PDB file of N, CA, C and O in Angstrom:
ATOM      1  N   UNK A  21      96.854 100.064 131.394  1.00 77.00           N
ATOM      2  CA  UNK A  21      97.631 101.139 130.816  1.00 77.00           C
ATOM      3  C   UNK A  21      96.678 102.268 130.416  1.00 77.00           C
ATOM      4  O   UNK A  21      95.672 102.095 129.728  1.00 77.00           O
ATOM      5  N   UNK A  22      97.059 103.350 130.874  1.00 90.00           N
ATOM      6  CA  UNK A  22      96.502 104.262 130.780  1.00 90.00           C
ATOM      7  C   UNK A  22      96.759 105.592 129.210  1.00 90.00           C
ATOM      8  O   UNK A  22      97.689 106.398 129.189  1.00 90.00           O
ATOM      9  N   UNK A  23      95.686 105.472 128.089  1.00 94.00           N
ATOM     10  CA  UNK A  23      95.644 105.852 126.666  1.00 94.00           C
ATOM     11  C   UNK A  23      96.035 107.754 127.271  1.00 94.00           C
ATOM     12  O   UNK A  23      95.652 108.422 128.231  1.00 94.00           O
ATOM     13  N   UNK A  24      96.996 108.026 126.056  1.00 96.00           N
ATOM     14  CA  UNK A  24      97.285 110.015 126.441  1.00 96.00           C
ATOM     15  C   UNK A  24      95.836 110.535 126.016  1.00 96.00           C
ATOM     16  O   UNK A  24      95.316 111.503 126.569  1.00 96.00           O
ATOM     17  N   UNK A  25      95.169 109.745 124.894  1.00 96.00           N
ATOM     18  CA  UNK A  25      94.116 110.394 124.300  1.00 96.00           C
ATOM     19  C   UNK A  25      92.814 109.520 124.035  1.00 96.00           C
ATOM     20  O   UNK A  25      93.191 108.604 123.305  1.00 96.00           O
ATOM     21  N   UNK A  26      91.642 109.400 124.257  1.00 94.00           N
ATOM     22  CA  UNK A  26      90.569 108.719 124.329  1.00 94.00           C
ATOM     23  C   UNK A  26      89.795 109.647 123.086  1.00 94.00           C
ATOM     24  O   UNK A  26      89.508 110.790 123.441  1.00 94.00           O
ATOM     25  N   UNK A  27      89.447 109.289 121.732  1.00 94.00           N
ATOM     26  CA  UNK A  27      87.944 109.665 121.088  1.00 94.00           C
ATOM     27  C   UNK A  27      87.232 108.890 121.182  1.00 94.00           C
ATOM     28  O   UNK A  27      87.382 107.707 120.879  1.00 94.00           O
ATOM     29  N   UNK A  28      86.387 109.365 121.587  1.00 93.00           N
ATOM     30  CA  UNK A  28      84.723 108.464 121.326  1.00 93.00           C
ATOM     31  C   UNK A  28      84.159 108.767 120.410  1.00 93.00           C
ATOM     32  O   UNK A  28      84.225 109.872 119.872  1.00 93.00           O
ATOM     33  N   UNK A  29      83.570 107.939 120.101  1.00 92.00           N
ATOM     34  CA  UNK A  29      82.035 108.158 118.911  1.00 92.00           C
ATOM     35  C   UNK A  29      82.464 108.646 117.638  1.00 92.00           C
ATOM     36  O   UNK A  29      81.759 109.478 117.067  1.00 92.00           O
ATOM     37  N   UNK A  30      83.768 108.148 116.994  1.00 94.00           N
ATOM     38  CA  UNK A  30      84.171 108.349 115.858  1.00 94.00           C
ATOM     39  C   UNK A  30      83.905 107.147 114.841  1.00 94.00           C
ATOM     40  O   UNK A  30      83.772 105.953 115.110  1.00 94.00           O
ATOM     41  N   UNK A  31      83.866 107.753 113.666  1.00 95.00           N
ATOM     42  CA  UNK A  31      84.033 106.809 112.311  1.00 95.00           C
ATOM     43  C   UNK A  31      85.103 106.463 111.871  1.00 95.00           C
ATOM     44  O   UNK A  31      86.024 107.200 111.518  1.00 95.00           O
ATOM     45  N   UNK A  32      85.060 105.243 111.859  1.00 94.00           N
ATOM     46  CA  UNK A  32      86.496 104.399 111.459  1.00 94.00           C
ATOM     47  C   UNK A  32      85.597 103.475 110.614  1.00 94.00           C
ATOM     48  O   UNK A  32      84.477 102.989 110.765  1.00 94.00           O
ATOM     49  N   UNK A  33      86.774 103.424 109.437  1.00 96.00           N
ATOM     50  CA  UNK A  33      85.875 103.122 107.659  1.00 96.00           C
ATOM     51  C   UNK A  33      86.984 101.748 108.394  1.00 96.00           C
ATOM     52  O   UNK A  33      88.056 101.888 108.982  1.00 96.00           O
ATOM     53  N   UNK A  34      86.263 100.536 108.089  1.00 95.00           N
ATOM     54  CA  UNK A  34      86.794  98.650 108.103  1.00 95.00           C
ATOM     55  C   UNK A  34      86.506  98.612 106.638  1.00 95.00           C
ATOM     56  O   UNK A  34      85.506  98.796 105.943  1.00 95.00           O
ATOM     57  N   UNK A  35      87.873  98.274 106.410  1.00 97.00           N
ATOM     58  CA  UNK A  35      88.442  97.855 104.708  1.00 97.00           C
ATOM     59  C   UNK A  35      87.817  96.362 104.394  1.00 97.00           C
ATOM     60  O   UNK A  35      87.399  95.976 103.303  1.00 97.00           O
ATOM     61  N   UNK A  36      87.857  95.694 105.511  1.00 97.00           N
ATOM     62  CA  UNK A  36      86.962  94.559 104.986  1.00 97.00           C
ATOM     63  C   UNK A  36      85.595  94.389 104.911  1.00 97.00           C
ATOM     64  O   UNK A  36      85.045  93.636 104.108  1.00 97.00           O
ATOM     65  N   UNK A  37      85.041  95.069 105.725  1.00 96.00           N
ATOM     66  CA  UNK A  37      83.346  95.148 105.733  1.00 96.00           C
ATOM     67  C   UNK A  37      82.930  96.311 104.768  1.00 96.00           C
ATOM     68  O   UNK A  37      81.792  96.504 104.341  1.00 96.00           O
ATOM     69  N   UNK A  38      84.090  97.078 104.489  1.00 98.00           N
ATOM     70  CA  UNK A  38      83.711  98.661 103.715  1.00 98.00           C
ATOM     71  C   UNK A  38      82.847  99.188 103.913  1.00 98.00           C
ATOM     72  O   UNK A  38      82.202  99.735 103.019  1.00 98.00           O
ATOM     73  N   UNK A  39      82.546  99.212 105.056  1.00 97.00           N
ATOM     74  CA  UNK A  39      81.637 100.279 105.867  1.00 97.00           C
ATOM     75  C   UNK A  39      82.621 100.923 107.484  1.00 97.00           C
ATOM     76  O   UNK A  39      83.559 100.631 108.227  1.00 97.00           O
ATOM     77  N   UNK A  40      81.509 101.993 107.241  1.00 96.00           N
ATOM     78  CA  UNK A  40      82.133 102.600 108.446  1.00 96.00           C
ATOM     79  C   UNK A  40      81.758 102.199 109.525  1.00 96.00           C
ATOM     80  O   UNK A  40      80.703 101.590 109.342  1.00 96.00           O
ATOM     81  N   UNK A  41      82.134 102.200 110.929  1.00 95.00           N
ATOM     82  CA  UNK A  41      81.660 101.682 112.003  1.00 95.00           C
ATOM     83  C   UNK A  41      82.289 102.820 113.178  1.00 95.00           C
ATOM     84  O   UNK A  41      83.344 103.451 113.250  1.00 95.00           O
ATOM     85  N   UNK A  42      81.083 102.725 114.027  1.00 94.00           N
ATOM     86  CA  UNK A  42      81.487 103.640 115.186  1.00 94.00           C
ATOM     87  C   UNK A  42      82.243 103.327 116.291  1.00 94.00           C
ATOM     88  O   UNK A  42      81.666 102.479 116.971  1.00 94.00           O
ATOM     89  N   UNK A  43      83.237 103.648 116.716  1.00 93.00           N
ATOM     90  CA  UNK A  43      83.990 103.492 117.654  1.00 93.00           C
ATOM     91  C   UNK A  43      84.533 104.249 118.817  1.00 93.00           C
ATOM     92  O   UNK A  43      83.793 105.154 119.203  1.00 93.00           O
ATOM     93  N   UNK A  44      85.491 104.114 119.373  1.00 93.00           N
ATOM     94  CA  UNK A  44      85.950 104.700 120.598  1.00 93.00           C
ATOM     95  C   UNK A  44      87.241 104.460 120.137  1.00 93.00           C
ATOM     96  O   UNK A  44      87.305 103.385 119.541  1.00 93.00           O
ATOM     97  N   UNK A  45      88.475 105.172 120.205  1.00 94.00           N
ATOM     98  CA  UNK A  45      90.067 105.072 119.637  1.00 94.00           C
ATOM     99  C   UNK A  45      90.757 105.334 120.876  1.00 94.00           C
ATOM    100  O   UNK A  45      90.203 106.021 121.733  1.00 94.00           O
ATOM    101  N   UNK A  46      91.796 104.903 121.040  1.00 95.00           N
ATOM    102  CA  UNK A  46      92.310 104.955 122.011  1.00 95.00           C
ATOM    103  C   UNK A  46      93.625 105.223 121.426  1.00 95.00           C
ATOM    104  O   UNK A  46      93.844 104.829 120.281  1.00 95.00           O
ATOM    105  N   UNK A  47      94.929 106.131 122.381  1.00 96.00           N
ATOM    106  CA  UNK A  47      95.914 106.637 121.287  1.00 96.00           C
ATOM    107  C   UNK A  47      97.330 106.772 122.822  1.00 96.00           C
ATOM    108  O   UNK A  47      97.122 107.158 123.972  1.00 96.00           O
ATOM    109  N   UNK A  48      98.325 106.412 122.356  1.00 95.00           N
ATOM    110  CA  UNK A  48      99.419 106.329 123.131  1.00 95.00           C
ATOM    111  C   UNK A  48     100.716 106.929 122.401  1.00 95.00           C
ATOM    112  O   UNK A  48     101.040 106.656 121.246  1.00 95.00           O
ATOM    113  N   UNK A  49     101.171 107.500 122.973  1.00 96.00           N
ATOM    114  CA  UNK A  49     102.693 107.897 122.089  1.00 96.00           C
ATOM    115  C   UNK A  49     102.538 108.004 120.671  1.00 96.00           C
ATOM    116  O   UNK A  49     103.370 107.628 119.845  1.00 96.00           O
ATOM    117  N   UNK A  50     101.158 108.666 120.369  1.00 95.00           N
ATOM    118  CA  UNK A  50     100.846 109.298 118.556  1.00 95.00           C
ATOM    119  C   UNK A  50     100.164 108.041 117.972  1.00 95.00           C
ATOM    120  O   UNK A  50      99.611 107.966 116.875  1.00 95.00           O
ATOM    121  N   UNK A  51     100.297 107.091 118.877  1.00 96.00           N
ATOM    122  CA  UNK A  51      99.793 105.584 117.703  1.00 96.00           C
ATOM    123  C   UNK A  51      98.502 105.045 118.191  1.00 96.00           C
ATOM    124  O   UNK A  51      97.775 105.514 119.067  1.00 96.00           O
ATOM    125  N   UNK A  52      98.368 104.151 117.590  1.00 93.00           N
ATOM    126  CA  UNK A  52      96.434 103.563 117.850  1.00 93.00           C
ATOM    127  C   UNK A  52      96.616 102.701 118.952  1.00 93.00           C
ATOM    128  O   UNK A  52      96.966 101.555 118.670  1.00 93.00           O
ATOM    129  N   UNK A  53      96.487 102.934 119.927  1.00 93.00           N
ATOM    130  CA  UNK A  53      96.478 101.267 121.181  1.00 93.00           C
ATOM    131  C   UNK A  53      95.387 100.457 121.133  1.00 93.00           C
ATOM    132  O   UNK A  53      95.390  99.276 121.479  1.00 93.00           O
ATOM    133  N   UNK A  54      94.035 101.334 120.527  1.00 90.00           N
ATOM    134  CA  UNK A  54      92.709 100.006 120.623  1.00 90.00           C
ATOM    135  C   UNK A  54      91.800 100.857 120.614  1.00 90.00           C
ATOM    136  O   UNK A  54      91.618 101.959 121.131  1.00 90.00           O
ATOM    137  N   UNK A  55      91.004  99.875 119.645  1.00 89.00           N
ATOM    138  CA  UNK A  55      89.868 100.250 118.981  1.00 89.00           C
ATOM    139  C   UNK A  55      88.768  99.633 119.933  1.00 89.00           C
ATOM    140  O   UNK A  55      89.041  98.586 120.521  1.00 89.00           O
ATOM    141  N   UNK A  56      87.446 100.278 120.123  1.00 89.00           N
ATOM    142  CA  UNK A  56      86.594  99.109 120.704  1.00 89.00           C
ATOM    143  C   UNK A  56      85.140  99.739 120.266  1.00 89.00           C
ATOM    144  O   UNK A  56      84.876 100.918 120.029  1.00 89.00           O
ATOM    145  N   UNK A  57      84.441  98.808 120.237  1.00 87.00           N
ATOM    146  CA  UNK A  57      82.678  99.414 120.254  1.00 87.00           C
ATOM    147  C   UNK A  57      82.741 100.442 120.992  1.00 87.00           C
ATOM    148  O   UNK A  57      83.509 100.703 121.917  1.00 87.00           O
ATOM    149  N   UNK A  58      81.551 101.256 120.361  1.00 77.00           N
ATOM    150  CA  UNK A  58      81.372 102.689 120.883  1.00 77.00           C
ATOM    151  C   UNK A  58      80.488 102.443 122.469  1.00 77.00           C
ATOM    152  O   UNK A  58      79.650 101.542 122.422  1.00 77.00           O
ATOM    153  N   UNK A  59      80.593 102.977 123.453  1.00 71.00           N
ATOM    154  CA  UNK A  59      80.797 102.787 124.723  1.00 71.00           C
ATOM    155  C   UNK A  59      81.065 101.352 125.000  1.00 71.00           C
ATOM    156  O   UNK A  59      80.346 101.531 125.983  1.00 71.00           O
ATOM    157  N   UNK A  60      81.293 100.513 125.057  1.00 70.00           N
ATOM    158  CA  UNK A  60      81.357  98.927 125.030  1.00 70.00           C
ATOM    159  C   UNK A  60      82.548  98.738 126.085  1.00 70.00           C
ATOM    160  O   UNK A  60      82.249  97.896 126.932  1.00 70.00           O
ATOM    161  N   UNK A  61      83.798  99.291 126.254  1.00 69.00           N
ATOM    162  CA  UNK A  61      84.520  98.738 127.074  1.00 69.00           C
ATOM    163  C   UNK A  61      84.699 101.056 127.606  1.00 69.00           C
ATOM    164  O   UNK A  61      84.525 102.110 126.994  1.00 69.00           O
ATOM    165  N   UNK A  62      85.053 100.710 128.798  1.00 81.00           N
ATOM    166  CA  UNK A  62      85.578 102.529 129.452  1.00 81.00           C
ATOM    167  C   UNK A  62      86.795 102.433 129.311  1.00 81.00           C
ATOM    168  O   UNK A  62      87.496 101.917 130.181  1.00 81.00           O
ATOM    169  N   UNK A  63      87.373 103.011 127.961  1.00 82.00           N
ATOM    170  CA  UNK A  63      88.705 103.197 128.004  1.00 82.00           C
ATOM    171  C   UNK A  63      88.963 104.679 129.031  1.00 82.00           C
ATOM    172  O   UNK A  63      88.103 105.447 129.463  1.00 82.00           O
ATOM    173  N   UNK A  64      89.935 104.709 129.149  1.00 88.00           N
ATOM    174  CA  UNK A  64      90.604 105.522 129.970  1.00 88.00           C
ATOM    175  C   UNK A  64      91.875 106.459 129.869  1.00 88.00           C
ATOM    176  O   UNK A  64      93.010 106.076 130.149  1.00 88.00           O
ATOM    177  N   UNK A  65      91.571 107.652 129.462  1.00 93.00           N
ATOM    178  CA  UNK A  65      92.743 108.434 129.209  1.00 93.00           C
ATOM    179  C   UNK A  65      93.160 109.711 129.357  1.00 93.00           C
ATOM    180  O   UNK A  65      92.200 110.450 129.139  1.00 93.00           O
ATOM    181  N   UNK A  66      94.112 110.308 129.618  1.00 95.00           N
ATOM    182  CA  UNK A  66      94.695 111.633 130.024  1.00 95.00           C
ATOM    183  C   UNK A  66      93.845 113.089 129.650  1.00 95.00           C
ATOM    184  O   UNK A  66      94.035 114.201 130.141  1.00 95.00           O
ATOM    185  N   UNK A  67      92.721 112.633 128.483  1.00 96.00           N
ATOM    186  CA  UNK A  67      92.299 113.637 127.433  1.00 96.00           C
ATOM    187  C   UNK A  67      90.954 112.675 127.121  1.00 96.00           C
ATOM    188  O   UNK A  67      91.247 111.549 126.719  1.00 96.00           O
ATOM    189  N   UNK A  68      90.113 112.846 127.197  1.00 94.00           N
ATOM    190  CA  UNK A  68      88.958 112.572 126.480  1.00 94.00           C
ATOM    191  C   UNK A  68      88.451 113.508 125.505  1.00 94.00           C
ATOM    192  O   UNK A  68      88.660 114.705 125.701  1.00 94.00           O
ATOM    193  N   UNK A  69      87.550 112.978 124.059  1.00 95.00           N
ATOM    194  CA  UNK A  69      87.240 113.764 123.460  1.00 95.00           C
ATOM    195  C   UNK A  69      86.107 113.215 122.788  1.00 95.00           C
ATOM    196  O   UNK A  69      86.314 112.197 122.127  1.00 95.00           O
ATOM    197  N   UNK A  70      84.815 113.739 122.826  1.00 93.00           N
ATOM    198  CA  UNK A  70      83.849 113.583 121.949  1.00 93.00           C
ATOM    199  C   UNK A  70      84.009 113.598 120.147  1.00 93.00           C
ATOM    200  O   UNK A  70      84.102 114.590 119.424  1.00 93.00           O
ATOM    201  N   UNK A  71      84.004 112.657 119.891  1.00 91.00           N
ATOM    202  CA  UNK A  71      84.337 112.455 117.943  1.00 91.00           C
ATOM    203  C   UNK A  71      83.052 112.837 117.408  1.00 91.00           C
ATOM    204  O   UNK A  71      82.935 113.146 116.222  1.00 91.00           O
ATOM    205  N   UNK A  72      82.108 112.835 118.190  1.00 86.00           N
ATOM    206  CA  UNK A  72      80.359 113.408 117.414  1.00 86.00           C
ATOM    207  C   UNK A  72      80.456 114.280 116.722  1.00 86.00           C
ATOM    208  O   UNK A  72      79.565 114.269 115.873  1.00 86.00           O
ATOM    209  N   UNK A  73      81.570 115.628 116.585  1.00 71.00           N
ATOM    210  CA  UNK A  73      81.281 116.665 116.120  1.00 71.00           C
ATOM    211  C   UNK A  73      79.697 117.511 116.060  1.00 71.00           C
ATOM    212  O   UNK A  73      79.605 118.612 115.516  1.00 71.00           O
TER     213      UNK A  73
END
């Protein structure tokens, strides 16, 4: 399945580790489809976007 929107290399704060961790987000119809290590799996989507700022 193919994500409308791909960020990479963003910070996403884990409530249980309470730290932030870098990721890749993946986003479908406004909602989260999957999170994964930052380059770790090639998500794939309509829109890619660098989260580095």
């Amino acid at each position: 399945m193919e994500a409308d929107l791909v960020i990479k290399n963003v910070q996403v704060f884990n409530a249980y580790l309470k730290k932030f961790l870098c990721r890749d987000v993946a986003v479908l119809n406004g909602r989260f489809l999957h999170l994964s290590e930052a380059d770790c799996m090639q998500l794939k989507g309509k829109e890619t976007v660098d989260g580095k700022g």
